[in-house]
PDB file of C-alpha atoms and ligand atoms in Angstrom:
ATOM      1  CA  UNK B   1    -168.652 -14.413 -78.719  1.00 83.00           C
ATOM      2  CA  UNK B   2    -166.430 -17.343 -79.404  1.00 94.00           C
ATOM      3  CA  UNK B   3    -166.679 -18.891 -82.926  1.00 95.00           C
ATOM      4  CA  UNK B   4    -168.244 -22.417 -83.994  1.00 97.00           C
ATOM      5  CA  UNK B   5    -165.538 -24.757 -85.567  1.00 98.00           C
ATOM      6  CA  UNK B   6    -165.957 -27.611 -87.896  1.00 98.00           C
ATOM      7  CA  UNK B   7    -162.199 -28.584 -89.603  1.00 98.00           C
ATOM      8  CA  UNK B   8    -162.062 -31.379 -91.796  1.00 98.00           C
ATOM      9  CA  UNK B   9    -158.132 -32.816 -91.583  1.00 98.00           C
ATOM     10  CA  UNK B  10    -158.544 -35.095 -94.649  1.00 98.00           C
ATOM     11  CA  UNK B  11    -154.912 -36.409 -93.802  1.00 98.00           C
ATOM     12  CA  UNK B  12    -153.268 -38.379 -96.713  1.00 98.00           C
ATOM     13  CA  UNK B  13    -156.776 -38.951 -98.423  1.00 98.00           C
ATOM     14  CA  UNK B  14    -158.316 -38.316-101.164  1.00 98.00           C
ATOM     15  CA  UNK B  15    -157.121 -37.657-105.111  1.00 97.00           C
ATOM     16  CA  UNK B  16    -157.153 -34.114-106.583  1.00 97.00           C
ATOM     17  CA  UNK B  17    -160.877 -35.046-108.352  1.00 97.00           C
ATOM     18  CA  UNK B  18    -162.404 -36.138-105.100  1.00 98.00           C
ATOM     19  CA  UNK B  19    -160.807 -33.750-102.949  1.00 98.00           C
ATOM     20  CA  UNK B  20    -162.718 -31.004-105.859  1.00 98.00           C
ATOM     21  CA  UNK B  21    -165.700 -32.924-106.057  1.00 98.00           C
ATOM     22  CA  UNK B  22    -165.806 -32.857-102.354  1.00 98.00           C
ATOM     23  CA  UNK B  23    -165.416 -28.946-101.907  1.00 98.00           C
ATOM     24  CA  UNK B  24    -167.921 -28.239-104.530  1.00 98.00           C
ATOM     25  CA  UNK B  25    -170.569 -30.208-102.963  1.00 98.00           C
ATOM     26  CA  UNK B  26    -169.973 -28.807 -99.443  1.00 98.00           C
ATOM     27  CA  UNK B  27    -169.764 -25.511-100.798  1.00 97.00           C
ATOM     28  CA  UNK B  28    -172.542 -25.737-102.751  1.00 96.00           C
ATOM     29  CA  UNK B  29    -174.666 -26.687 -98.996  1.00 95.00           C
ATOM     30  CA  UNK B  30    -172.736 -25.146 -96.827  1.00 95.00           C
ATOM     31  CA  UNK B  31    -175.184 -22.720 -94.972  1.00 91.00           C
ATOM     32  CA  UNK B  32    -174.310 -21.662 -91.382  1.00 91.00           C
ATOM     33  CA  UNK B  33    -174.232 -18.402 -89.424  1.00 92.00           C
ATOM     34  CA  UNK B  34    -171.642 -15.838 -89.225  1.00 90.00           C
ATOM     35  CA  UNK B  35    -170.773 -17.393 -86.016  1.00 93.00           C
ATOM     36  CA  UNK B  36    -169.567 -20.786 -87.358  1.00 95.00           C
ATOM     37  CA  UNK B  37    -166.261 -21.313 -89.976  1.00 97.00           C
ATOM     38  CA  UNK B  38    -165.621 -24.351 -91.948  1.00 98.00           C
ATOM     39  CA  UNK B  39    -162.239 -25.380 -92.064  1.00 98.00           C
ATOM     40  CA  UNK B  40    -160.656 -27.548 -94.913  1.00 98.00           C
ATOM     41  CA  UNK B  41    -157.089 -29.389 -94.283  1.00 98.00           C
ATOM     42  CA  UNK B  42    -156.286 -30.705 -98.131  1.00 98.00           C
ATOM     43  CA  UNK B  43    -152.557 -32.585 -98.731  1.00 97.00           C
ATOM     44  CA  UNK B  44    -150.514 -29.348 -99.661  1.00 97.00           C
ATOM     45  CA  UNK B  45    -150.599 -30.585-103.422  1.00 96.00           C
ATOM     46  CA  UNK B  46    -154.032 -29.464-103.982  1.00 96.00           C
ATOM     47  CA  UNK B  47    -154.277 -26.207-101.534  1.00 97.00           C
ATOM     48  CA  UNK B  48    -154.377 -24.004-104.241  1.00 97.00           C
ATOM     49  CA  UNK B  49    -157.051 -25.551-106.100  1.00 98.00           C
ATOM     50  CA  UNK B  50    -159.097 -25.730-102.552  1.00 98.00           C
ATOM     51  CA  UNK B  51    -158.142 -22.509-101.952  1.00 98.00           C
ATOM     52  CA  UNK B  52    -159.098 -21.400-105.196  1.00 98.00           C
ATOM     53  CA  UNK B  53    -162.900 -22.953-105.131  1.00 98.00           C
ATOM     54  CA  UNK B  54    -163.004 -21.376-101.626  1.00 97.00           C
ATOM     55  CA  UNK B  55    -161.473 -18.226-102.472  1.00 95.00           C
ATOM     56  CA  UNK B  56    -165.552 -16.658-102.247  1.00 93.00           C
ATOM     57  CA  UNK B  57    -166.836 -18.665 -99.441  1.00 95.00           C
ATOM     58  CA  UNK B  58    -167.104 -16.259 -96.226  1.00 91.00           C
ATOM     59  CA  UNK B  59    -167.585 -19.495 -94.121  1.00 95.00           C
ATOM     60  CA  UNK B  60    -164.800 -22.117 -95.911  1.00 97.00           C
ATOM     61  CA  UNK B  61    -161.197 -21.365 -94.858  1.00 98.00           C
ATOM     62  CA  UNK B  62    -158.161 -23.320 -95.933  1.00 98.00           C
ATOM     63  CA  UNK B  63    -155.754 -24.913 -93.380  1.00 98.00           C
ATOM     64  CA  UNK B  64    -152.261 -26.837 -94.058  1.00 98.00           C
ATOM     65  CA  UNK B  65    -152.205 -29.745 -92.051  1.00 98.00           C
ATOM     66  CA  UNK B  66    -148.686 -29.316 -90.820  1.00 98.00           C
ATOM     67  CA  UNK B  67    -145.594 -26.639 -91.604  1.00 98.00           C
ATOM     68  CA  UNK B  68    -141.690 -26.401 -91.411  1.00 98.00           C
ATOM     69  CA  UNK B  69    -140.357 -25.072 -88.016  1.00 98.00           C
ATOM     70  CA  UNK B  70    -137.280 -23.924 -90.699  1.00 98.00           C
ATOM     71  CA  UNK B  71    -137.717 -20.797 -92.767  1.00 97.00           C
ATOM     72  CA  UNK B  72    -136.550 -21.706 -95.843  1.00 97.00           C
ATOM     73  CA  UNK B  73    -133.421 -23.272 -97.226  1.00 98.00           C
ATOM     74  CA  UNK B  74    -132.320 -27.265 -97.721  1.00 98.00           C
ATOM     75  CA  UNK B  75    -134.782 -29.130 -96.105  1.00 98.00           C
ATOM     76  CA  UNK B  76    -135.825 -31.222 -99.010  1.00 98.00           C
ATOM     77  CA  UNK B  77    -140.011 -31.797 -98.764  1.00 96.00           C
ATOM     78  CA  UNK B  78    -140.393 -29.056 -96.151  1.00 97.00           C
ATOM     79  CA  UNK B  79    -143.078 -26.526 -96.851  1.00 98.00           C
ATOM     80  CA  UNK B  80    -142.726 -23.126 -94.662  1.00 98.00           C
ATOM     81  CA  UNK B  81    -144.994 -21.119 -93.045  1.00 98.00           C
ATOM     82  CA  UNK B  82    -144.455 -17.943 -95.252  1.00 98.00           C
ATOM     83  CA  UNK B  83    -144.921 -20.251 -98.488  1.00 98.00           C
ATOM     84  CA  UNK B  84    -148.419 -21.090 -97.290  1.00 98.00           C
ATOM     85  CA  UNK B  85    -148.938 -17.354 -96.002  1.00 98.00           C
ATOM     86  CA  UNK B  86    -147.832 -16.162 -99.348  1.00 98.00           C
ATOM     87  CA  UNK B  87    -150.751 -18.218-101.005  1.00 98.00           C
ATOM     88  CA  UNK B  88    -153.329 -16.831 -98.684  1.00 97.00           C
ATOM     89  CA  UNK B  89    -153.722 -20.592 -96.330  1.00 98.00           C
ATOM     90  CA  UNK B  90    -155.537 -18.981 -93.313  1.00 98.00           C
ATOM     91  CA  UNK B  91    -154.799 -21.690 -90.831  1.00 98.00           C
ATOM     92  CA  UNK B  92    -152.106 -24.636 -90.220  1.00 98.00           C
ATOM     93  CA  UNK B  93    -152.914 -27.978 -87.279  1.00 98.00           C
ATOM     94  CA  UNK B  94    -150.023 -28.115 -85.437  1.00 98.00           C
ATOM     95  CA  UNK B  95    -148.994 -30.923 -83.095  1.00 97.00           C
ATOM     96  CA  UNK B  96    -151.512 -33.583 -84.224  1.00 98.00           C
ATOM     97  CA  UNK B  97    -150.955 -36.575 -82.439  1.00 97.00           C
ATOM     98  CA  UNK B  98    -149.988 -38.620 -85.613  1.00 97.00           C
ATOM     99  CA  UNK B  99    -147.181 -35.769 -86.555  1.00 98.00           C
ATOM    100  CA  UNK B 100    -145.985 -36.363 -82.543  1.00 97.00           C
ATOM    101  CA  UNK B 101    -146.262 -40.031 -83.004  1.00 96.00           C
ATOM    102  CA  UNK B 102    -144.982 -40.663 -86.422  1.00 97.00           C
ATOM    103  CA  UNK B 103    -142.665 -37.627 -87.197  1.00 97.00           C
ATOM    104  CA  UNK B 104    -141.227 -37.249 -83.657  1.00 96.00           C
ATOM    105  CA  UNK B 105    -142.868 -33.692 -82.669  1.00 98.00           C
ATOM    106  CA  UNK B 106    -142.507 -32.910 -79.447  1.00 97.00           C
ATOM    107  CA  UNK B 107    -143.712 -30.034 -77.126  1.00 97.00           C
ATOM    108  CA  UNK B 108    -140.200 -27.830 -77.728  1.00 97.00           C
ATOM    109  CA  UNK B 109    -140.384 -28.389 -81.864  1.00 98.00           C
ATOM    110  CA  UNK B 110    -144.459 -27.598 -81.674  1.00 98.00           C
ATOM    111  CA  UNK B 111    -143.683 -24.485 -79.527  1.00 98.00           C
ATOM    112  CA  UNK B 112    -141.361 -23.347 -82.587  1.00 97.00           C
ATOM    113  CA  UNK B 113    -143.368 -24.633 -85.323  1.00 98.00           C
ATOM    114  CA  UNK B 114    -146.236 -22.356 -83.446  1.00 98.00           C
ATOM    115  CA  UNK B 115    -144.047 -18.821 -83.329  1.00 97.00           C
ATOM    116  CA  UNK B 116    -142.778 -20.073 -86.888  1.00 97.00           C
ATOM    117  CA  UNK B 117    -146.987 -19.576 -87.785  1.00 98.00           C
ATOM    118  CA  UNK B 118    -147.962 -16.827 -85.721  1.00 97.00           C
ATOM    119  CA  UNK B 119    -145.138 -14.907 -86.903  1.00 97.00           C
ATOM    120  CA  UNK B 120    -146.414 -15.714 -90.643  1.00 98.00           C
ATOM    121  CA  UNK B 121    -150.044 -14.416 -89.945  1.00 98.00           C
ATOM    122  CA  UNK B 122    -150.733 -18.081 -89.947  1.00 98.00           C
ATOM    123  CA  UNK B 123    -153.932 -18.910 -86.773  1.00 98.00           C
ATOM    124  CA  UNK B 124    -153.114 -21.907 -85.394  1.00 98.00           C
ATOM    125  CA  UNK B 125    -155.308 -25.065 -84.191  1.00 98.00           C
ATOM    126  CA  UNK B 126    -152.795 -26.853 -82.075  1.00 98.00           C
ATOM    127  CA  UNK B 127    -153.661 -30.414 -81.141  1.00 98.00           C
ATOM    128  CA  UNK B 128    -153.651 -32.030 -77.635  1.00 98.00           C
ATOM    129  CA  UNK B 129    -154.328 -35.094 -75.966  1.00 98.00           C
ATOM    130  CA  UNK B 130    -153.533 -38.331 -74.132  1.00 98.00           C
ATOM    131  CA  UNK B 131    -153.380 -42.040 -74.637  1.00 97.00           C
ATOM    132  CA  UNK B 132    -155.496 -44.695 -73.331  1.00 96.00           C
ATOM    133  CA  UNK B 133    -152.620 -45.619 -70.887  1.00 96.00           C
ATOM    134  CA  UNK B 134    -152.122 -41.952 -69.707  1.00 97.00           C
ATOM    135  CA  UNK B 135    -156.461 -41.899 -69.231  1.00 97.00           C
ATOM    136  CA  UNK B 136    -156.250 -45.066 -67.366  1.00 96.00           C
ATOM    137  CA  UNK B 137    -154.205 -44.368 -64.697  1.00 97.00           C
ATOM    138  CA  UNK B 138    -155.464 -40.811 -64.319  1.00 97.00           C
ATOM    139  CA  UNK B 139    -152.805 -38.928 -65.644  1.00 98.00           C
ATOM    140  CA  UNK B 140    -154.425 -37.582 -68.768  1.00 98.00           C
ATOM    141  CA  UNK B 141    -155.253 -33.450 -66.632  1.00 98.00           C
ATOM    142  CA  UNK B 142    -151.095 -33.737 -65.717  1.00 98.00           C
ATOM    143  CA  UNK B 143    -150.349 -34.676 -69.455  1.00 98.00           C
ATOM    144  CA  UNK B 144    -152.923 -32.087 -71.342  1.00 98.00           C
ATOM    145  CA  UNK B 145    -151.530 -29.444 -68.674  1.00 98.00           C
ATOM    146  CA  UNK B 146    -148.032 -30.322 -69.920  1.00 98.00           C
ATOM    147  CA  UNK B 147    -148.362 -30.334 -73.477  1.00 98.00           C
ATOM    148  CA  UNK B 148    -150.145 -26.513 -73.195  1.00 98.00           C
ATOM    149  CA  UNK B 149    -147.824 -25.244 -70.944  1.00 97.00           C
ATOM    150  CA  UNK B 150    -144.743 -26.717 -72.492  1.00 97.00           C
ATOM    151  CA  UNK B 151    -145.768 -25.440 -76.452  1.00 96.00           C
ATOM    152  CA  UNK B 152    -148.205 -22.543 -76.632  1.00 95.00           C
ATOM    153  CA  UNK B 153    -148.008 -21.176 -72.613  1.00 95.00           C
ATOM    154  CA  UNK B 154    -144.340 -21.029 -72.588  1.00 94.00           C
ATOM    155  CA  UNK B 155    -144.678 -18.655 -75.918  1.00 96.00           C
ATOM    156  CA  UNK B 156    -143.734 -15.377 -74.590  1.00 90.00           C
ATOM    157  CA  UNK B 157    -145.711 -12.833 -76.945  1.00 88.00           C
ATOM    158  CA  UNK B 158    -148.400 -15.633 -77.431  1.00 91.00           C
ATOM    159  CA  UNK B 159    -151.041 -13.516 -74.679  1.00 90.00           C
ATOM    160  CA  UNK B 160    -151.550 -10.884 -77.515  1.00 92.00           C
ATOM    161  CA  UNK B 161    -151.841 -13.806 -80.472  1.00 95.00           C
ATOM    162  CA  UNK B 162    -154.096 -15.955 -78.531  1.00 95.00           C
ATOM    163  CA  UNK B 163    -157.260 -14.874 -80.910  1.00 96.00           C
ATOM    164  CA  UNK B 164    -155.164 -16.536 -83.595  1.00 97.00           C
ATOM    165  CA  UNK B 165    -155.494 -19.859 -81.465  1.00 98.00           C
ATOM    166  CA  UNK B 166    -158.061 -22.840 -81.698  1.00 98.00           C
ATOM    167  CA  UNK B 167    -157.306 -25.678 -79.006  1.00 98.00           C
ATOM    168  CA  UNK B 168    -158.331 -29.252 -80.585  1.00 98.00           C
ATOM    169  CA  UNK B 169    -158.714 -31.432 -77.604  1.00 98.00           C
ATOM    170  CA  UNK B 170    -158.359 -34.767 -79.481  1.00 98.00           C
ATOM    171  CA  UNK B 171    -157.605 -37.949 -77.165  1.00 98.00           C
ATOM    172  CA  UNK B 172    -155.132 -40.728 -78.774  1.00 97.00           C
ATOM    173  CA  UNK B 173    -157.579 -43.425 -77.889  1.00 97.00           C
ATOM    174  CA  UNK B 174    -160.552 -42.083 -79.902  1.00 95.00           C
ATOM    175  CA  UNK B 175    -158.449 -41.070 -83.344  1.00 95.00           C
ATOM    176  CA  UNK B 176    -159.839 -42.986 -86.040  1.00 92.00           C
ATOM    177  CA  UNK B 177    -161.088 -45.973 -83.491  1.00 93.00           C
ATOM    178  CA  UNK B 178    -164.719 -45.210 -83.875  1.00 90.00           C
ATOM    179  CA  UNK B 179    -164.823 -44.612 -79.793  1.00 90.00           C
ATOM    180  CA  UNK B 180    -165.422 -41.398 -78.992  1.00 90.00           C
ATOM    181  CA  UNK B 181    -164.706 -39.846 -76.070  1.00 93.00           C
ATOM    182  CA  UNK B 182    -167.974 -39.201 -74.241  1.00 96.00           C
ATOM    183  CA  UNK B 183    -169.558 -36.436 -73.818  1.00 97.00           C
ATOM    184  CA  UNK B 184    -168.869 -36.018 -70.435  1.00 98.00           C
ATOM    185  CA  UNK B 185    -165.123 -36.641 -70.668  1.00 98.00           C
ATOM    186  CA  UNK B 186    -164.652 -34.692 -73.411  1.00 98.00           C
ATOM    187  CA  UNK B 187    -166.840 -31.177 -71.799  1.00 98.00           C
ATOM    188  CA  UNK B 188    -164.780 -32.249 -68.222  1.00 98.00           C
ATOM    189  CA  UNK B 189    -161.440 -31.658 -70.625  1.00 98.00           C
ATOM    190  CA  UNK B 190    -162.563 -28.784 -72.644  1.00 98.00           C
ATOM    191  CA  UNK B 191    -163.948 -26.651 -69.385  1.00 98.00           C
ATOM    192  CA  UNK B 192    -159.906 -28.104 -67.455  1.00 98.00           C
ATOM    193  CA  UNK B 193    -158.382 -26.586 -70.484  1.00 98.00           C
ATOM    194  CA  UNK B 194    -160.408 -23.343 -70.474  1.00 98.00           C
ATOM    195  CA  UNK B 195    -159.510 -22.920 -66.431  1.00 98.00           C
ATOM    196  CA  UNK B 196    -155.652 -23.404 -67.386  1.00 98.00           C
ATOM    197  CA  UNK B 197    -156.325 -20.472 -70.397  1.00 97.00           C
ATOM    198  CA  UNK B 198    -158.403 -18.644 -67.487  1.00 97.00           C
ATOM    199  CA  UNK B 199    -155.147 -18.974 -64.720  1.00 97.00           C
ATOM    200  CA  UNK B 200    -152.799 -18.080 -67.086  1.00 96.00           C
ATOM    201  CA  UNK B 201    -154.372 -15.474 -69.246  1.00 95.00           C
ATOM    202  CA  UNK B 202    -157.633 -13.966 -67.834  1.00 95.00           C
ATOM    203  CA  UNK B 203    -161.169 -14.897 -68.179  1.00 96.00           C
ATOM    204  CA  UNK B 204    -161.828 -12.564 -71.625  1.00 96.00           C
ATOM    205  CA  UNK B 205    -159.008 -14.753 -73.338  1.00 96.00           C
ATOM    206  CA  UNK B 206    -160.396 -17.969 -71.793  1.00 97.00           C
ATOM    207  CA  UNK B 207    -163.964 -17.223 -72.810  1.00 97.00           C
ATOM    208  CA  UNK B 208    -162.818 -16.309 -76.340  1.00 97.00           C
ATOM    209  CA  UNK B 209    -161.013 -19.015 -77.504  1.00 98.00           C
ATOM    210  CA  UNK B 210    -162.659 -21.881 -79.215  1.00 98.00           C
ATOM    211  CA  UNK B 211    -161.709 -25.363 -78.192  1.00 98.00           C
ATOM    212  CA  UNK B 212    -162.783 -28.469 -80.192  1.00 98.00           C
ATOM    213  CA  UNK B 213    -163.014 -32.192 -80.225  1.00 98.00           C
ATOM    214  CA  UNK B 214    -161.719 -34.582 -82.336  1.00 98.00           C
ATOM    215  CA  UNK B 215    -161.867 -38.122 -82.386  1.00 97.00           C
ATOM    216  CA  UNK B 216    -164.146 -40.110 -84.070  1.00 95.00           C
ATOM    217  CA  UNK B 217    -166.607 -37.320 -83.871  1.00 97.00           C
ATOM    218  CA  UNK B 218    -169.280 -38.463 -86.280  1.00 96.00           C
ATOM    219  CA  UNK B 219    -172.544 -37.325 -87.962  1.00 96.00           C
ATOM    220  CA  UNK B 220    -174.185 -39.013 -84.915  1.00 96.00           C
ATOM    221  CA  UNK B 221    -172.256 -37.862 -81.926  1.00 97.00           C
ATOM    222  CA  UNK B 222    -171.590 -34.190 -82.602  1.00 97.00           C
ATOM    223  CA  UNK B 223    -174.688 -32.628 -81.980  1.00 97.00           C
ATOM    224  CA  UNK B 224    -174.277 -34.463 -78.303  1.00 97.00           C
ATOM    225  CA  UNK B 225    -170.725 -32.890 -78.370  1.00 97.00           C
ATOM    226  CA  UNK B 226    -171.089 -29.618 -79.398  1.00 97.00           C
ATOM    227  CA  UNK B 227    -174.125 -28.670 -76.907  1.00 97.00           C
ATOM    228  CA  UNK B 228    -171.657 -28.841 -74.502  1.00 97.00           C
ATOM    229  CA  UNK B 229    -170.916 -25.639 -73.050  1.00 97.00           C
ATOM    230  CA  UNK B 230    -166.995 -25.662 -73.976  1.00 98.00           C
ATOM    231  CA  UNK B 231    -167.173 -28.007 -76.945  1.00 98.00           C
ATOM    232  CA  UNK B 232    -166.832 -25.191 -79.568  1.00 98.00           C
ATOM    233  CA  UNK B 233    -166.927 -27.600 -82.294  1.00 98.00           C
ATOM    234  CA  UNK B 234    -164.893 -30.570 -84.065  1.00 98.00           C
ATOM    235  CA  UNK B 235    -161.512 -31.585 -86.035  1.00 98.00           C
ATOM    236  CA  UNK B 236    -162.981 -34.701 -88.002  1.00 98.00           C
ATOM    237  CA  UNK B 237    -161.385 -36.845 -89.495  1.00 98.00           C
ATOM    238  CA  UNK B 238    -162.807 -40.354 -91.158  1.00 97.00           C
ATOM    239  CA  UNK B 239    -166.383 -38.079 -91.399  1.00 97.00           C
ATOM    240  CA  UNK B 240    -164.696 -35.346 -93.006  1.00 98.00           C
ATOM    241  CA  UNK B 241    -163.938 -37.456 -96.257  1.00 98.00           C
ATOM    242  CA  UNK B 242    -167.665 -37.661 -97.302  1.00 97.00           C
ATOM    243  CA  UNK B 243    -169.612 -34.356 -98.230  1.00 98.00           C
ATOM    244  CA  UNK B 244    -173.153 -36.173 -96.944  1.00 98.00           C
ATOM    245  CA  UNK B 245    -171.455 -36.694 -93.131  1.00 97.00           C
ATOM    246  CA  UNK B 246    -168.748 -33.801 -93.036  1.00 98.00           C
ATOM    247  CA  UNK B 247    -171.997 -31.833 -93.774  1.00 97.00           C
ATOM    248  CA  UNK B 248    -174.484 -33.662 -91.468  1.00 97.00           C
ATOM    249  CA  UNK B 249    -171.509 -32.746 -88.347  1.00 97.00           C
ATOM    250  CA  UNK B 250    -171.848 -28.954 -89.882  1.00 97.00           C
ATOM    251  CA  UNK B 251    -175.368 -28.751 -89.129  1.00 96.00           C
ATOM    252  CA  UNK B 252    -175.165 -30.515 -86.003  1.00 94.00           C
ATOM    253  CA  UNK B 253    -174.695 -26.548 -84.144  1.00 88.00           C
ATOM    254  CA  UNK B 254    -178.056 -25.670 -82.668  1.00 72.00           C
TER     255      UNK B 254
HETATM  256  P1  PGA W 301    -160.994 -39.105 -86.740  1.00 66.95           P
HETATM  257  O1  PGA W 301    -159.671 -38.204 -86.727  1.00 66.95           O
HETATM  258  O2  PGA W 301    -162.162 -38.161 -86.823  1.00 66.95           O
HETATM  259  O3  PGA W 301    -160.864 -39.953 -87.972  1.00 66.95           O
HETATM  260  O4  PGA W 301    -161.013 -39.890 -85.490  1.00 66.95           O
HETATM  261  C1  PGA W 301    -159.637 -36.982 -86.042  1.00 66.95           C
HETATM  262  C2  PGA W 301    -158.288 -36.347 -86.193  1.00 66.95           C
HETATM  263  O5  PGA W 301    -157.283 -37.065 -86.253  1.00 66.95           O
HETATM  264  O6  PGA W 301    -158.162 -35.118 -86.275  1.00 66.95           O
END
């Protein structure tokens, strides 16, 4: 059975007493099923105290929200892969659409920065998805397609690593705009994206590997969103910030 995801990507929010106030309230309500993990994306500066508070919870994992596709050297502000391996991070997002859009990441850099995390014992949750533009003129199956097959699919020892992958399906349009994708365009992308898994893997890997939505998936539209049959969950951002709504999306599995 696949697993239920809920990541938080907390982005460049939060100060190191809200970002521990935060994790000690969700921790202390936290209460899901062995099926379902919690992910937390801090600012590196305070993954070791979030890893640290989580360090008990079965449920609450720790991701980095980016890493370096170098291994280690001069590449002042760069944080590598083993660095965060080496403090026990379980998880990295890789290929957000604001790290394509504002840092320049493109499908050949993401398919490093992946092997860079696999290679580290690092699972990824590598981020997809298309613009407004790209959805209006009906191009957004060719450009999803693209972006897998260009990063993780042309990764040639990635078939035996692909339980150490989570797809976010997270559309430009609906990041931080407060318009979601709907439910039916988002479970008409997640089951597309599960077919190209299916053609180029096989059905068990396809079946296994949980895909989620993100986008201004709120306390109010996930439980819509993730009764969809390939909607394994959500990468929130905005909701993630507050324990009340980050919690309310939580308990929005059935
Ligand atoms: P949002 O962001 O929930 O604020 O729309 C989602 C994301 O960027 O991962």
């Amino acid at each position: 059975m696949r697993k239920n995801i809920v990541a938080g990507n907390w982005k460049m929010n939060l100060d190191k007493e809200e970002a521990i106030s935060l994790v000690k309230q969700l921790l202390l309500e936290i209460n899901v099923n062995a099926l379902t993990q919690i992910i937390l994306a801090p600012s590196y500066i305070y993954i070791s105290d979030i890893l640290g508070l989580c360090m008990n919870s079965q449920h609450v994992s720790v991701a980095s929200q980016d890493c370096s596709v170098r291994d280690k050297g001069a590449f002042t502000g760069e944080v590598a892969a083993s660095m965060l391996k080496s403090i026990d991070v379980e998880y990295v997002i890789v290929g957000h659409s604001e790290r394509r859009a504002y840092f320049d990441e493109d499908n050949q850099l993401l398919k490093k920065k992946v092997i860079k995390a696999l290679s580290n014992d690092l699972k990824v949750i590598f981020c997809c998805g298309e613009s407004l533009e790209q959805r209006n003129k009906q191009q957004h199956f060719d450009w999803i397609r693209s972006q897998l097959s260009e990063s993780l699919f042309s990764i040639e020892e990635l078939e035996s690593k692909m339980s150490n992958i989570i797809i976010a399906y997270e559309p430009i349009w609906a990041i931080g705009t407060g318009v979601n994708a709907t439910v039916e365009q988002a479970q008409e992308m997640h089951s597309f994206i599960r077919k190209l898994i299916l053609e180029k893997y096989n059905s068990q890997t396809a079946e296994n590997i949980s895909i989620i939505y993100g986008g201004s998936c709120n306390a109010n539209n996930a439980s819509d969103l993730f009764a969809e049959k390939d909607i394994d969950g959500g990468l929130i951002g905005g909701a993630s910030l507050s324990a009340a709504s980050f919690l309310s999306i939580i308990n929005s599995f059935e």
